Amino acid sequence: MVQGVIFDLDGVICSTDEFHYLAWKALADKEGIPFDRETNNLLRGVSRMASLEIILRKATRSYSEEEKASLADYKNELYRGYLKQMTPADLDPNVLKTLHTLKEKGVRIAIGSSSKNTKTILTNLGIIDVFDAIADGNDIHHSKPDPEVFLVAAKKLGLEPSSCIVVEDAFAGIEAAKRGGFVAAAIGDAIKDPDADYVLSTLSDVLSIALA
Ligand code: B16
Ligand code: MG
């Protein structure tokens, strides 16, 4: 029986994945590094520094650790600029309804995100108090595809991984869910992942799985 649902944030609860893309694109253009949507998809669920390393693979010169730290800060400042514009009006009503329905039916809900900006985003969207637990980039040492963030979320919920569904838009997130012993439901870019247990065309599709 499903007792909990752990939601990824960027690309699942909200469209901040597009802000990540725009900020990385601006950085790549500034440095003269090729960057497109395909490369951006490789960054889904991956930590900020690991994302930068992926982008720098196409650079024509090497970067010192100091330069890398400064580039990561530059990207985060651009990204946080986009986050400032977010309000509860940016939350899809379908998402909010799904969260409330799960809670009404006694299913515990959590966030499992690699992002260190998770709490800013949830606050701006007005849903920080909706979740029973939040595990984010500040709670972990290893980002997806390592299962750590989902294991922390399950622990905070007081549930076993096998009784929780993870909803993810990233291949790295589906891998993390499976490695952690969770049921993996894919949405967005991750629907192409053959390792997903379920495919969702919209977030409310998780209700028929969780409440079956
Ligand atoms: P930050 P998720 C991930 O969030 C994003 O998908 C990924 O693109 C980003 O690099 C990572 O968070 C770290 O984000 O720079 O805000 O700490 O998809 O796991 O919710
Ligand atoms: Mg995501």
XYZ file of C-alpha atoms and ligand atoms in Angstrom:
233
model
C 0.000 0.000 0.000
C 1.257 3.486 -0.849
C 1.747 5.576 2.304
C 3.761 8.464 0.927
C 4.520 10.407 -2.244
C 7.855 12.206 -2.615
C 7.850 14.903 -5.262
C 10.855 16.260 -7.065
C 10.584 20.068 -7.296
C 12.017 21.560 -10.514
C 9.993 20.263 -13.449
C 7.434 18.427 -11.273
C 5.831 20.867 -8.809
C 6.816 23.968 -10.776
C 8.529 25.079 -13.970
C 11.755 26.356 -12.416
C 13.539 23.945 -14.777
C 13.059 26.642 -17.427
C 14.755 29.230 -15.154
C 17.695 26.831 -14.666
C 17.937 26.544 -18.464
C 17.882 30.321 -19.017
C 20.504 30.960 -16.334
C 22.874 28.223 -17.588
C 22.352 29.391 -21.176
C 23.346 32.961 -20.217
C 26.461 31.645 -18.491
C 27.393 29.408 -21.427
C 26.903 32.279 -23.916
C 29.064 34.575 -21.765
C 31.852 31.954 -21.805
C 31.370 31.049 -25.483
C 30.470 27.440 -24.644
C 27.873 25.586 -26.777
C 24.725 24.806 -24.756
C 21.329 23.571 -25.909
C 18.134 21.974 -24.577
C 19.611 18.503 -24.992
C 22.562 19.327 -22.739
C 20.156 21.049 -20.354
C 18.200 17.812 -19.949
C 21.383 16.170 -18.617
C 21.374 18.724 -15.766
C 17.921 17.805 -14.449
C 18.197 16.654 -10.830
C 21.986 17.111 -10.840
C 23.661 19.438 -8.302
C 24.834 22.943 -9.281
C 28.551 22.077 -9.361
C 27.993 18.762 -11.163
C 25.835 20.637 -13.700
C 28.649 23.135 -14.281
C 31.120 20.292 -14.865
C 28.796 18.860 -17.546
C 28.576 22.273 -19.276
C 32.361 22.773 -19.122
C 32.949 19.506 -21.011
C 32.333 21.516 -24.187
C 34.629 24.405 -23.167
C 37.805 24.991 -25.169
C 39.888 25.840 -22.112
C 40.175 24.538 -18.566
C 38.867 26.410 -15.533
C 40.440 26.634 -12.067
C 38.422 25.603 -9.009
C 38.174 29.287 -8.092
C 36.772 30.170 -11.527
C 34.288 27.310 -11.291
C 33.049 28.522 -7.914
C 32.624 32.016 -9.323
C 30.723 30.727 -12.386
C 28.399 28.676 -10.156
C 27.715 31.786 -8.054
C 27.051 33.824 -11.203
C 24.519 31.255 -12.440
C 22.835 31.066 -9.039
C 22.447 34.847 -8.870
C 20.777 34.860 -12.310
C 18.572 31.950 -11.269
C 17.569 33.615 -8.004
C 16.640 36.713 -10.004
C 14.027 34.619 -11.820
C 12.817 33.102 -8.541
C 12.098 36.586 -7.162
C 9.342 36.975 -9.761
C 7.524 33.828 -8.598
C 4.224 34.130 -6.724
C 1.415 31.692 -5.767
C -0.142 32.559 -9.160
C 2.681 30.533 -10.762
C 1.457 27.330 -9.119
C -0.656 25.137 -11.402
C -4.047 24.625 -9.637
C -3.895 20.982 -10.750
C -0.728 20.577 -8.666
C -2.260 22.125 -5.546
C -5.414 20.027 -5.887
C -3.324 16.853 -6.236
C -1.362 17.645 -3.071
C -4.517 18.374 -1.067
C -6.283 15.234 -2.323
C -3.381 13.027 -1.243
C -3.352 14.598 2.219
C -7.122 14.265 2.606
C -6.788 10.554 1.827
C -4.076 10.133 4.481
C -1.107 9.857 2.113
C 1.924 11.734 3.468
C 3.705 14.030 1.035
C 7.282 15.295 0.810
C 9.682 17.160 -1.422
C 12.913 15.461 -2.516
C 14.927 18.029 -4.467
C 18.627 18.521 -5.218
C 18.108 22.286 -5.111
C 19.548 24.446 -2.341
C 16.898 27.022 -3.326
C 13.987 24.686 -2.505
C 12.660 26.619 0.484
C 12.766 29.949 -1.386
C 10.725 28.427 -4.204
C 8.162 26.770 -1.925
C 7.812 29.998 0.068
C 7.288 32.098 -3.068
C 4.675 29.634 -4.320
C 2.941 29.732 -0.920
C 3.141 25.955 -0.321
C 6.004 25.522 2.139
C 3.558 24.408 4.864
C 1.674 21.946 2.661
C 4.369 19.250 2.809
C 4.840 16.845 5.716
C 8.596 16.807 5.037
C 11.159 18.592 2.896
C 14.528 17.118 1.894
C 16.705 19.285 -0.329
C 20.217 20.062 -1.512
C 21.131 21.372 1.935
C 20.397 17.981 3.569
C 22.609 15.786 1.416
C 26.186 14.984 0.434
C 25.395 13.211 -2.837
C 22.895 14.464 -5.403
C 20.781 12.333 -7.760
C 21.327 9.694 -9.169
C 22.389 8.871 -5.603
C 19.210 8.024 -3.634
C 20.246 10.070 -0.573
C 17.712 12.903 -0.927
C 14.791 10.472 -1.245
C 16.033 8.336 1.660
C 16.229 11.481 3.815
C 12.686 12.440 2.736
C 11.322 8.951 3.549
C 13.045 9.012 6.938
C 11.548 12.424 7.715
C 8.124 11.012 6.774
C 8.781 7.959 8.968
C 8.096 5.633 6.024
C 9.902 2.771 4.282
C 11.034 3.503 0.690
C 8.985 0.580 -0.651
C 5.783 2.265 0.576
C 6.564 5.569 -1.204
C 6.179 6.740 -4.797
C 8.801 9.158 -6.117
C 7.625 11.512 -8.880
C 10.488 12.692 -11.107
C 11.163 14.525 -14.385
C 14.846 13.534 -14.530
C 16.557 10.330 -15.628
C 18.944 10.894 -12.694
C 15.905 11.072 -10.392
C 14.352 7.849 -11.689
C 17.687 6.090 -11.180
C 17.916 7.525 -7.649
C 14.388 6.344 -6.844
C 15.017 2.801 -8.090
C 18.396 2.567 -6.307
C 16.696 3.660 -3.088
C 13.969 1.009 -3.343
C 11.115 3.413 -4.190
C 8.340 3.118 -6.768
C 9.323 5.511 -9.601
C 6.750 7.589 -11.496
C 8.041 9.608 -14.463
C 6.700 12.889 -15.805
C 8.049 15.308 -18.445
C 11.470 14.491 -19.844
C 11.741 11.283 -17.743
C 8.803 9.565 -19.466
C 11.336 8.257 -21.990
C 13.133 6.361 -19.203
C 12.426 2.608 -19.488
C 13.308 2.151 -15.794
C 10.260 4.132 -14.606
C 7.501 2.008 -13.033
C 4.762 4.435 -14.118
C 4.399 7.241 -16.636
C 2.302 10.313 -15.766
C 0.940 12.622 -18.444
C -0.113 15.118 -15.777
C 0.662 15.279 -12.057
C -2.868 14.310 -10.963
C -2.293 10.902 -12.624
C -0.347 9.998 -9.483
C -3.667 9.872 -7.600
C -4.860 6.731 -9.376
C -1.600 4.981 -8.454
C -1.320 6.229 -4.872
C -4.993 5.724 -4.003
C -5.518 2.382 -5.806
P 20.313 24.711 -7.092
P 15.322 19.029 -8.572
C 17.590 20.264 -9.243
O 16.331 20.280 -8.660
C 17.520 20.764 -10.663
O 16.780 19.859 -11.479
C 18.903 20.900 -11.225
O 18.837 21.406 -12.551
C 19.706 21.842 -10.326
O 21.042 21.955 -10.801
C 19.704 21.292 -8.905
O 18.375 21.162 -8.459
C 20.442 22.194 -7.948
O 19.747 23.410 -7.851
O 21.359 25.296 -7.972
O 19.079 25.580 -6.953
O 20.843 24.237 -5.763
O 14.956 18.702 -9.988
O 16.074 17.928 -7.860
O 14.169 19.585 -7.779
Mg 13.443 17.935 -11.519
